[in-house]
Short mmCIF file of C-alpha atoms in Angstrom, two decimals:
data_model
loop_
_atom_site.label_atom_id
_atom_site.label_comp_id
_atom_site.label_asym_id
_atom_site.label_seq_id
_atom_site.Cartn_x
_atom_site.Cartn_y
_atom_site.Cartn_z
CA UNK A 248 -14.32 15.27 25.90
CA UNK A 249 -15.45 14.39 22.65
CA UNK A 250 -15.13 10.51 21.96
CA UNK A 251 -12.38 9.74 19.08
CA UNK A 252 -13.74 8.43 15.66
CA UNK A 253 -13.74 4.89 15.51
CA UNK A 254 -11.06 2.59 12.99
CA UNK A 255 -10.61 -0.80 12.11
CA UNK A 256 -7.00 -1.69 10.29
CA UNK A 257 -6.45 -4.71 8.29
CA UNK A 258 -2.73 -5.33 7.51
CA UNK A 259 -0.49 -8.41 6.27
CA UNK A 260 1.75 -9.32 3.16
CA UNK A 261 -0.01 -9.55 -0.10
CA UNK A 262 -2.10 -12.74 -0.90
CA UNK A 263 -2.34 -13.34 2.87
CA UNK A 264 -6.18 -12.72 2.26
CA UNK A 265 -6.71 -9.32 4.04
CA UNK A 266 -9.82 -8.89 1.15
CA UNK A 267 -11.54 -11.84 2.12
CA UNK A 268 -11.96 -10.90 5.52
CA UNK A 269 -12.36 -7.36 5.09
CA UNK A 270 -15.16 -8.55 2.83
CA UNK A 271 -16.95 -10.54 5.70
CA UNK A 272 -16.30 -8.43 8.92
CA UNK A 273 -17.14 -5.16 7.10
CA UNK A 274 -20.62 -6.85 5.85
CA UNK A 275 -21.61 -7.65 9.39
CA UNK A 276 -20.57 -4.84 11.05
CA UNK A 277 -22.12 -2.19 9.03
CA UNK A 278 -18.85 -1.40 8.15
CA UNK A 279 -16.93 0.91 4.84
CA UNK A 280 -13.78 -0.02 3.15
CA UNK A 281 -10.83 2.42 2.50
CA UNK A 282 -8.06 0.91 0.57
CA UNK A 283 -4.45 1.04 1.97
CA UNK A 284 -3.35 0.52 -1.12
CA UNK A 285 -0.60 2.73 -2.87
CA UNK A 286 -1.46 0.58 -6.63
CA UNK A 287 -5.28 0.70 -6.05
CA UNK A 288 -5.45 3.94 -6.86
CA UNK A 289 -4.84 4.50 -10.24
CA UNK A 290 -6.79 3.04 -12.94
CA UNK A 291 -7.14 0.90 -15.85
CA UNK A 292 -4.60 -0.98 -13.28
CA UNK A 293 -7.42 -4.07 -12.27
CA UNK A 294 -5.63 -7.27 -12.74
CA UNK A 295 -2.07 -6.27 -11.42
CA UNK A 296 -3.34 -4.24 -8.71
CA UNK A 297 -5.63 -7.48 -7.19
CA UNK A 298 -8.45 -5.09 -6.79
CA UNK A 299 -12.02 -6.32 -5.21
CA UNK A 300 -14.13 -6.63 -7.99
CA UNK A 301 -17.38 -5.25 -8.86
CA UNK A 302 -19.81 -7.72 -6.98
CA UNK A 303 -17.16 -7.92 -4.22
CA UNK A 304 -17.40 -3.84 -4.50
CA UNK A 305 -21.24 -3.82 -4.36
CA UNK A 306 -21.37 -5.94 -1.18
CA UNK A 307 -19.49 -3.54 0.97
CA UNK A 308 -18.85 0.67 0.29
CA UNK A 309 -15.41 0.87 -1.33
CA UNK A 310 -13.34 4.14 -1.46
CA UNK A 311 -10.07 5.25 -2.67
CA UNK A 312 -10.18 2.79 -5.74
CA UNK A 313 -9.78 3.59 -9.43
CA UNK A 314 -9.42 7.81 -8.21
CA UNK A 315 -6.76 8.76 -10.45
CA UNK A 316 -5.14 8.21 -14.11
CA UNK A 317 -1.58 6.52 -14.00
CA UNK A 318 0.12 9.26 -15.31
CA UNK A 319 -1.06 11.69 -12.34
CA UNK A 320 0.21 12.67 -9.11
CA UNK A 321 -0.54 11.37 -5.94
CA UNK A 322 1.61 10.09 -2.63
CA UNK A 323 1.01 9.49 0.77
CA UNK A 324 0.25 13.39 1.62
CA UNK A 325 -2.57 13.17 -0.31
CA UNK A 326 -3.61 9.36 0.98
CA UNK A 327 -3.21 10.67 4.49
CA UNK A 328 -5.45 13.79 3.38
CA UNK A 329 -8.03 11.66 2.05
CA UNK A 330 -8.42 8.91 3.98
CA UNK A 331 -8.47 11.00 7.18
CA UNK A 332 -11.55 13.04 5.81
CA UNK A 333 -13.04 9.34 4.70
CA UNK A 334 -12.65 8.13 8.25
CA UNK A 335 -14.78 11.44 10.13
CA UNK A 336 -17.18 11.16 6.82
CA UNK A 337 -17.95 7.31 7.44
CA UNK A 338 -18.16 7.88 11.64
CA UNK A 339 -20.52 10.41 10.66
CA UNK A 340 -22.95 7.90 8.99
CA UNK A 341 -22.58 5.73 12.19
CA UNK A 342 -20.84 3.36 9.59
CA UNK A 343 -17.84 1.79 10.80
CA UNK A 344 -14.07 2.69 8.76
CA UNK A 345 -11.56 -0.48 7.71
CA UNK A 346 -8.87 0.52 5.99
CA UNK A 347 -7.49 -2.79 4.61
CA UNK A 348 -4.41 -2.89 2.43
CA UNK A 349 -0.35 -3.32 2.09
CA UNK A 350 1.36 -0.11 2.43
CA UNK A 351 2.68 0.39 5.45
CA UNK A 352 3.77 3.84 5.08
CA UNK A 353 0.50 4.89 3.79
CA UNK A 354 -1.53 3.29 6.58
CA UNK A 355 0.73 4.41 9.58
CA UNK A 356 0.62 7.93 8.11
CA UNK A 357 -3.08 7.83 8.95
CA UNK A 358 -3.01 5.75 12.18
CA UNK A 359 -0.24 8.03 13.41
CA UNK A 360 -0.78 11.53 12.00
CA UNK A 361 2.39 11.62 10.26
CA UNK A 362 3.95 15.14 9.37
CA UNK A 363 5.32 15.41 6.03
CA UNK A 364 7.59 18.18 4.70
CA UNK A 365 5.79 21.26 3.05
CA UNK A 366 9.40 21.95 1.23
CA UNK A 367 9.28 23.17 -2.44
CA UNK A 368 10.50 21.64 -5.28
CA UNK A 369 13.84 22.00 -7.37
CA UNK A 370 13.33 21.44 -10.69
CA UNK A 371 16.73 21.73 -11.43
CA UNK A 372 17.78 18.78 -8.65
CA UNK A 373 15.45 16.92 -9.74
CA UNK A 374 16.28 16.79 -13.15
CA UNK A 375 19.79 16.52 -11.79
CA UNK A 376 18.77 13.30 -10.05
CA UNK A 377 17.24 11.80 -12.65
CA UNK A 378 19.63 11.89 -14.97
CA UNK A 379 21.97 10.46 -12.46
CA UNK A 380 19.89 7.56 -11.76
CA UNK A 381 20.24 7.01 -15.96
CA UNK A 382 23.74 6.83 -16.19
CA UNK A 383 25.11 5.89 -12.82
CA UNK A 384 21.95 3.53 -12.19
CA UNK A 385 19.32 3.42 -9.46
CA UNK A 386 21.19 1.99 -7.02
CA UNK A 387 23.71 4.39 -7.09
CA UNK A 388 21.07 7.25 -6.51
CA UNK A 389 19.62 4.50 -3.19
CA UNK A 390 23.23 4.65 -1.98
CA UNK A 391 23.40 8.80 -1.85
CA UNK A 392 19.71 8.53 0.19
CA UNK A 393 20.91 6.04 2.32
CA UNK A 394 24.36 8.13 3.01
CA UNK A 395 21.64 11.17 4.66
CA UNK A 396 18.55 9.10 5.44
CA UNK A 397 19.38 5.89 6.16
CA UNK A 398 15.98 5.35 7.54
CA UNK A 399 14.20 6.50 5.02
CA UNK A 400 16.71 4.67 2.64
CA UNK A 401 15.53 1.07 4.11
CA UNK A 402 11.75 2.41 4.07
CA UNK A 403 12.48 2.99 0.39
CA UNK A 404 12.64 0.63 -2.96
CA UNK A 405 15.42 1.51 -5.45
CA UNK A 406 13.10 1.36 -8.04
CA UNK A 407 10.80 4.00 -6.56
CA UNK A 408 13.01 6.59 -7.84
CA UNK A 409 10.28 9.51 -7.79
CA UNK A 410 10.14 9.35 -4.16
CA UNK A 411 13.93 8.52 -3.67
CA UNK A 412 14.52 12.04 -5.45
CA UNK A 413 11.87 13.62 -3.11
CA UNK A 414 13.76 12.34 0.12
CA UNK A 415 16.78 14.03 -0.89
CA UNK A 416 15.79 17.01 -2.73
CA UNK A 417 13.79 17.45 1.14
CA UNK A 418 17.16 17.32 2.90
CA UNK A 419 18.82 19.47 -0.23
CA UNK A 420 16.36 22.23 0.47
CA UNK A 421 15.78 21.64 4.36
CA UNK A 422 19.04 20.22 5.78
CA UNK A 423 16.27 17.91 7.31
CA UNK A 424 15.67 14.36 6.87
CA UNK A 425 12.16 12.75 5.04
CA UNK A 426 12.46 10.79 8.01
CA UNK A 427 12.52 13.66 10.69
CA UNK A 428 9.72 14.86 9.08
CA UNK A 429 7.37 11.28 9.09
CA UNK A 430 7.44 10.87 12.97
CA UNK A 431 4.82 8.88 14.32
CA UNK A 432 2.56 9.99 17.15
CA UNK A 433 2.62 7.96 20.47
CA UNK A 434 -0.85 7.87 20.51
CA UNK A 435 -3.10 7.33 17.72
CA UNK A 436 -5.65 10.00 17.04
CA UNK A 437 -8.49 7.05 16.55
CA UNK A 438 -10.10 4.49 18.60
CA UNK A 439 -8.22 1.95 16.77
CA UNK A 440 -8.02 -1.77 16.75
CA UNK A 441 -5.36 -3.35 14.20
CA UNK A 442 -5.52 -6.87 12.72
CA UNK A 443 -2.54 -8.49 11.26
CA UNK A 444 -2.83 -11.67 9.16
CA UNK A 445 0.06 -13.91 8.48
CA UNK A 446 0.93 -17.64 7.98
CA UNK A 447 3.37 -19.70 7.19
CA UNK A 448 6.36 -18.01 5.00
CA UNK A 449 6.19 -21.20 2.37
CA UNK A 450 2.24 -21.43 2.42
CA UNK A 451 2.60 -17.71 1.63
CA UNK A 452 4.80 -18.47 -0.95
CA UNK A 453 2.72 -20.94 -2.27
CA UNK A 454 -0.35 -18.43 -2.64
CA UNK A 455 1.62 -15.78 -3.97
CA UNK A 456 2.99 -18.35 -6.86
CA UNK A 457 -0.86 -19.20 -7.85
CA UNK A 458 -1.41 -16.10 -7.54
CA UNK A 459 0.58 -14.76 -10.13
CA UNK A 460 -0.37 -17.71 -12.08
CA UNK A 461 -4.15 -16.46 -11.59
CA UNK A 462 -3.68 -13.09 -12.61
CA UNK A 463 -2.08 -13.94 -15.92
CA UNK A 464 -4.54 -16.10 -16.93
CA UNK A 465 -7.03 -13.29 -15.98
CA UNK A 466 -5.65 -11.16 -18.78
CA UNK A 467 -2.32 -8.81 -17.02
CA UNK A 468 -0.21 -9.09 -20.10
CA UNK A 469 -3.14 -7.66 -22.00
CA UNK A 470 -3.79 -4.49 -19.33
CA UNK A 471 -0.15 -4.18 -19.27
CA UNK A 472 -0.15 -4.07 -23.24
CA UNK A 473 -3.39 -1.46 -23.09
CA UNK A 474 -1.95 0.79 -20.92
CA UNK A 475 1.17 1.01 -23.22
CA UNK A 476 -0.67 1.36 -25.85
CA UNK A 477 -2.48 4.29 -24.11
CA UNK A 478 0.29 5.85 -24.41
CA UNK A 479 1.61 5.91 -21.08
CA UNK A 480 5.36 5.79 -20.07
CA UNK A 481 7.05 2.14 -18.71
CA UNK A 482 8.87 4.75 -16.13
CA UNK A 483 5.68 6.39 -14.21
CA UNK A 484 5.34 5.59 -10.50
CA UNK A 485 2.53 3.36 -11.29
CA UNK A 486 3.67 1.38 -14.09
CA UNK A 487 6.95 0.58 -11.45
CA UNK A 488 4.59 -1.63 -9.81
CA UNK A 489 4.92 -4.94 -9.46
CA UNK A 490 3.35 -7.11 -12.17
CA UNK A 491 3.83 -4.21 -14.35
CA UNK A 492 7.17 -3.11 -14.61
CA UNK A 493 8.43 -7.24 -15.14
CA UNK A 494 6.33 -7.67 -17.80
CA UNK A 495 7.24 -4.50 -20.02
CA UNK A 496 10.20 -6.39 -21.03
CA UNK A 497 8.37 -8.86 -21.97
CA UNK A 498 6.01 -7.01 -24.46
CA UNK A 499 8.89 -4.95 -26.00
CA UNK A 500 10.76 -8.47 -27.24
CA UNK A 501 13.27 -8.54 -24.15
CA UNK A 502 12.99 -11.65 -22.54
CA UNK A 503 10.12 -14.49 -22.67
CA UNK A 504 6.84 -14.41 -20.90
CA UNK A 505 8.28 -17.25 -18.67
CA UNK A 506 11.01 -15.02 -17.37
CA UNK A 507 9.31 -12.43 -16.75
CA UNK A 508 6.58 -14.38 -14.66
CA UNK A 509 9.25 -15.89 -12.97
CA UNK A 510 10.61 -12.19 -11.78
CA UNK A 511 7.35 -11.27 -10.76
CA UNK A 512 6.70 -13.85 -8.54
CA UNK A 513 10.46 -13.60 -7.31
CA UNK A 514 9.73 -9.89 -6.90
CA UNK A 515 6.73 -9.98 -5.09
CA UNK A 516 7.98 -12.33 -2.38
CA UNK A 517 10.94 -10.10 -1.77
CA UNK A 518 7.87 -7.77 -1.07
CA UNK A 519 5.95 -9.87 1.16
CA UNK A 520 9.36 -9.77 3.50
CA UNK A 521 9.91 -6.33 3.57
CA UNK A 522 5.45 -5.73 4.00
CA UNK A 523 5.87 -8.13 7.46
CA UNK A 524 8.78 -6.47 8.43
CA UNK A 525 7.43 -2.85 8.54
CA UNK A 526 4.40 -4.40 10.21
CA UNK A 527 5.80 -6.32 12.88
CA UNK A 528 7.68 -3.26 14.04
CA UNK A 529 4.06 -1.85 15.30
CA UNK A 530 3.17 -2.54 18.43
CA UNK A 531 -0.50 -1.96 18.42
CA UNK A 532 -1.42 -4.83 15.74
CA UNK A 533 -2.97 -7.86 17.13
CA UNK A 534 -1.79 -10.75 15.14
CA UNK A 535 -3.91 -13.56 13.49
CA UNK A 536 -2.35 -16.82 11.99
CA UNK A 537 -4.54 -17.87 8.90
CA UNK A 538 -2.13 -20.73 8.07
CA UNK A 539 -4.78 -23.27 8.84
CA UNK A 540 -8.03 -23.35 6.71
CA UNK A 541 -9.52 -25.08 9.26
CA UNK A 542 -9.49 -22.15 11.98
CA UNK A 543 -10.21 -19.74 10.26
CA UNK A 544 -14.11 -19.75 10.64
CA UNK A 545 -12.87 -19.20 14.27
CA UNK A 546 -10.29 -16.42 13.36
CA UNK A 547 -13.26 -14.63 11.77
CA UNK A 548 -15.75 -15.47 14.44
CA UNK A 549 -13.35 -13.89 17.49
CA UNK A 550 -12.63 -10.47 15.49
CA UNK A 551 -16.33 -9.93 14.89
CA UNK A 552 -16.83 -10.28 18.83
CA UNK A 553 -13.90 -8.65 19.88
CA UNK A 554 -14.81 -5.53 17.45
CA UNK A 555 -18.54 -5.91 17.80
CA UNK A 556 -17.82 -5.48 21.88
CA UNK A 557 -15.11 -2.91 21.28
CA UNK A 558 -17.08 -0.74 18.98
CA UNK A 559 -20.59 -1.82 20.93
CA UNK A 560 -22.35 -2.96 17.93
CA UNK A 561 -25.20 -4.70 16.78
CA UNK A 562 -24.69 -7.66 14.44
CA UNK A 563 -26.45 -8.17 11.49
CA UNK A 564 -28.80 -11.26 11.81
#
């Protein structure tokens, strides 16, 4: 029987510091990075998006970063499509494939081999549903979802209307839930070992608070300006993303740069929440506690053994 490809997941909320170690256990184990990002993708999105940067980048092969513009198409179908040829490609080098990043549904979709829906579009619902989410609001179109997909519905923010409209126009068209469709496996496909990284929820606070601070000093209201002034529209997928969408506002006179920092931050904690949530619901990540600085030399030390003897590699001296 041919052996299954080998994968190493990194998962946790944001500013838990899934790049850092990526960064070290990927550099000593010969190893190739594919964001799990949904935000990474898309670019002239840096700052926002807390991307590795460039000598981060050249220490350790990067993939699925800066691949499309943010006015083009792209969802978990193609992530799954993507990644999954990334993963064979990298195995193939005798390289070893982390896929390190926040979004659950993206990752699992890989781990698990989700099945997505292959239904056709309705222009007409669509446009249907969009103009319903204008007058009768965005929560209002969550509520219909969560009336014939609950699951789904939960999985779901109201403010990613794009793929709220895709869940039910799939159920319009199918009489079949998104959810029916995005069953896991049992078994993944891969010789897969998980990490999870967490700490304590008011350290994690605390980090996600500088870092917001940290990534407006680094120049966001500026990329958020540029990409307006690109040309592109406040209501794309991308620009919905958090850091983005808080500080459009902002630049178009609506509230003060305070306020809209202060929504950001509240914003992405919310996040955090629902990112642990979705992750402690799968049983096959091994959990690691970074809230100490002092253990985490050992933290580091024990997932290099554990995947060096797993994956029976050679560290780099």
């Amino acid at each position: 029987m041919q052996p299954k490809e080998r994968l190493v997941v990194i998962v946790g909320p944001t500013a838990v510091g899934k790049t850092a170690l990526s960064l070290s256990l990927a550099e000593r184990l010969d190893g190739e990075i594919i964001s799990g990002d949904s935000m990474q993708v898309y670019r002239y999105m840096d700052i926002g998006t807390a991307k590795a940067s460039p000598a981060e980048m050249a220490v350790v092969p990067h993939h699925l970063i800066d691949i499309v513009d943010p006015d083009e198409e792209y969802s978990v179908a193609h992530f799954q499509q993507m990644a999954t040829r990334l993963i064979r490609e990298i195995n193939l080098r005798n390289r070893l494939p982390f896929i390190v990043g926040g979004t659950g549904l993206y990752i699992e979709s890989v781990t698990h081999r989700f099945q997505f829906s292959e239904a056709e579009q309705d222009p007409e619902l669509r446009e249907r549903l969009r103009r319903m989410a204008e007058v009768e609001g965005l929560q209002s179109l969550h509520r219909r979802l969560a009336d014939i997909d609950p699951i789904t519905a939960e999985r779901l923010h109201p403010n990613d209307v794009k793929r709220v409209i895709r869940a039910i126009e799939i159920y319009q068209l199918t009489g079949k839930r998104m959810a029916d469709y995005q069953h896991r496996t049992e078994h993944s496909p891969y010789d897969l070992y998980m990490i999870g990284l967490t700490m304590d929820r008011e350290l994690l606070y605390e980090r996600i608070n500088e870092r917001v601070d940290h990534m407006i000093a680094a120049g966001l209201v500026e990329e958020v300006r540029q990409l307006l002034d690109r040309g592109y529209d406040p209501k794309l997928v991308s620009l919905q993303g958090l850091g983005y969408k808080e500080l459009v506002p902002y630049l178009y006179g609506e509230c003060s740069l305070e306020q809209a920092i202060a929504e950001i931050k509240k914003r992405t904690r919310r996040f955090a929440k629902r990112q642990l949530s979705w992750f402690r619901r799968m049983p096959e990540i091994n959990w690691f506690d970074l809230s100490s600085p002092a253990n985490y030399p050992t933290i580091v030390n024990t997932i290099h053994r554990t995947l060096a003897g797993k994956f029976h590699h050679t560290p780099n001296i």
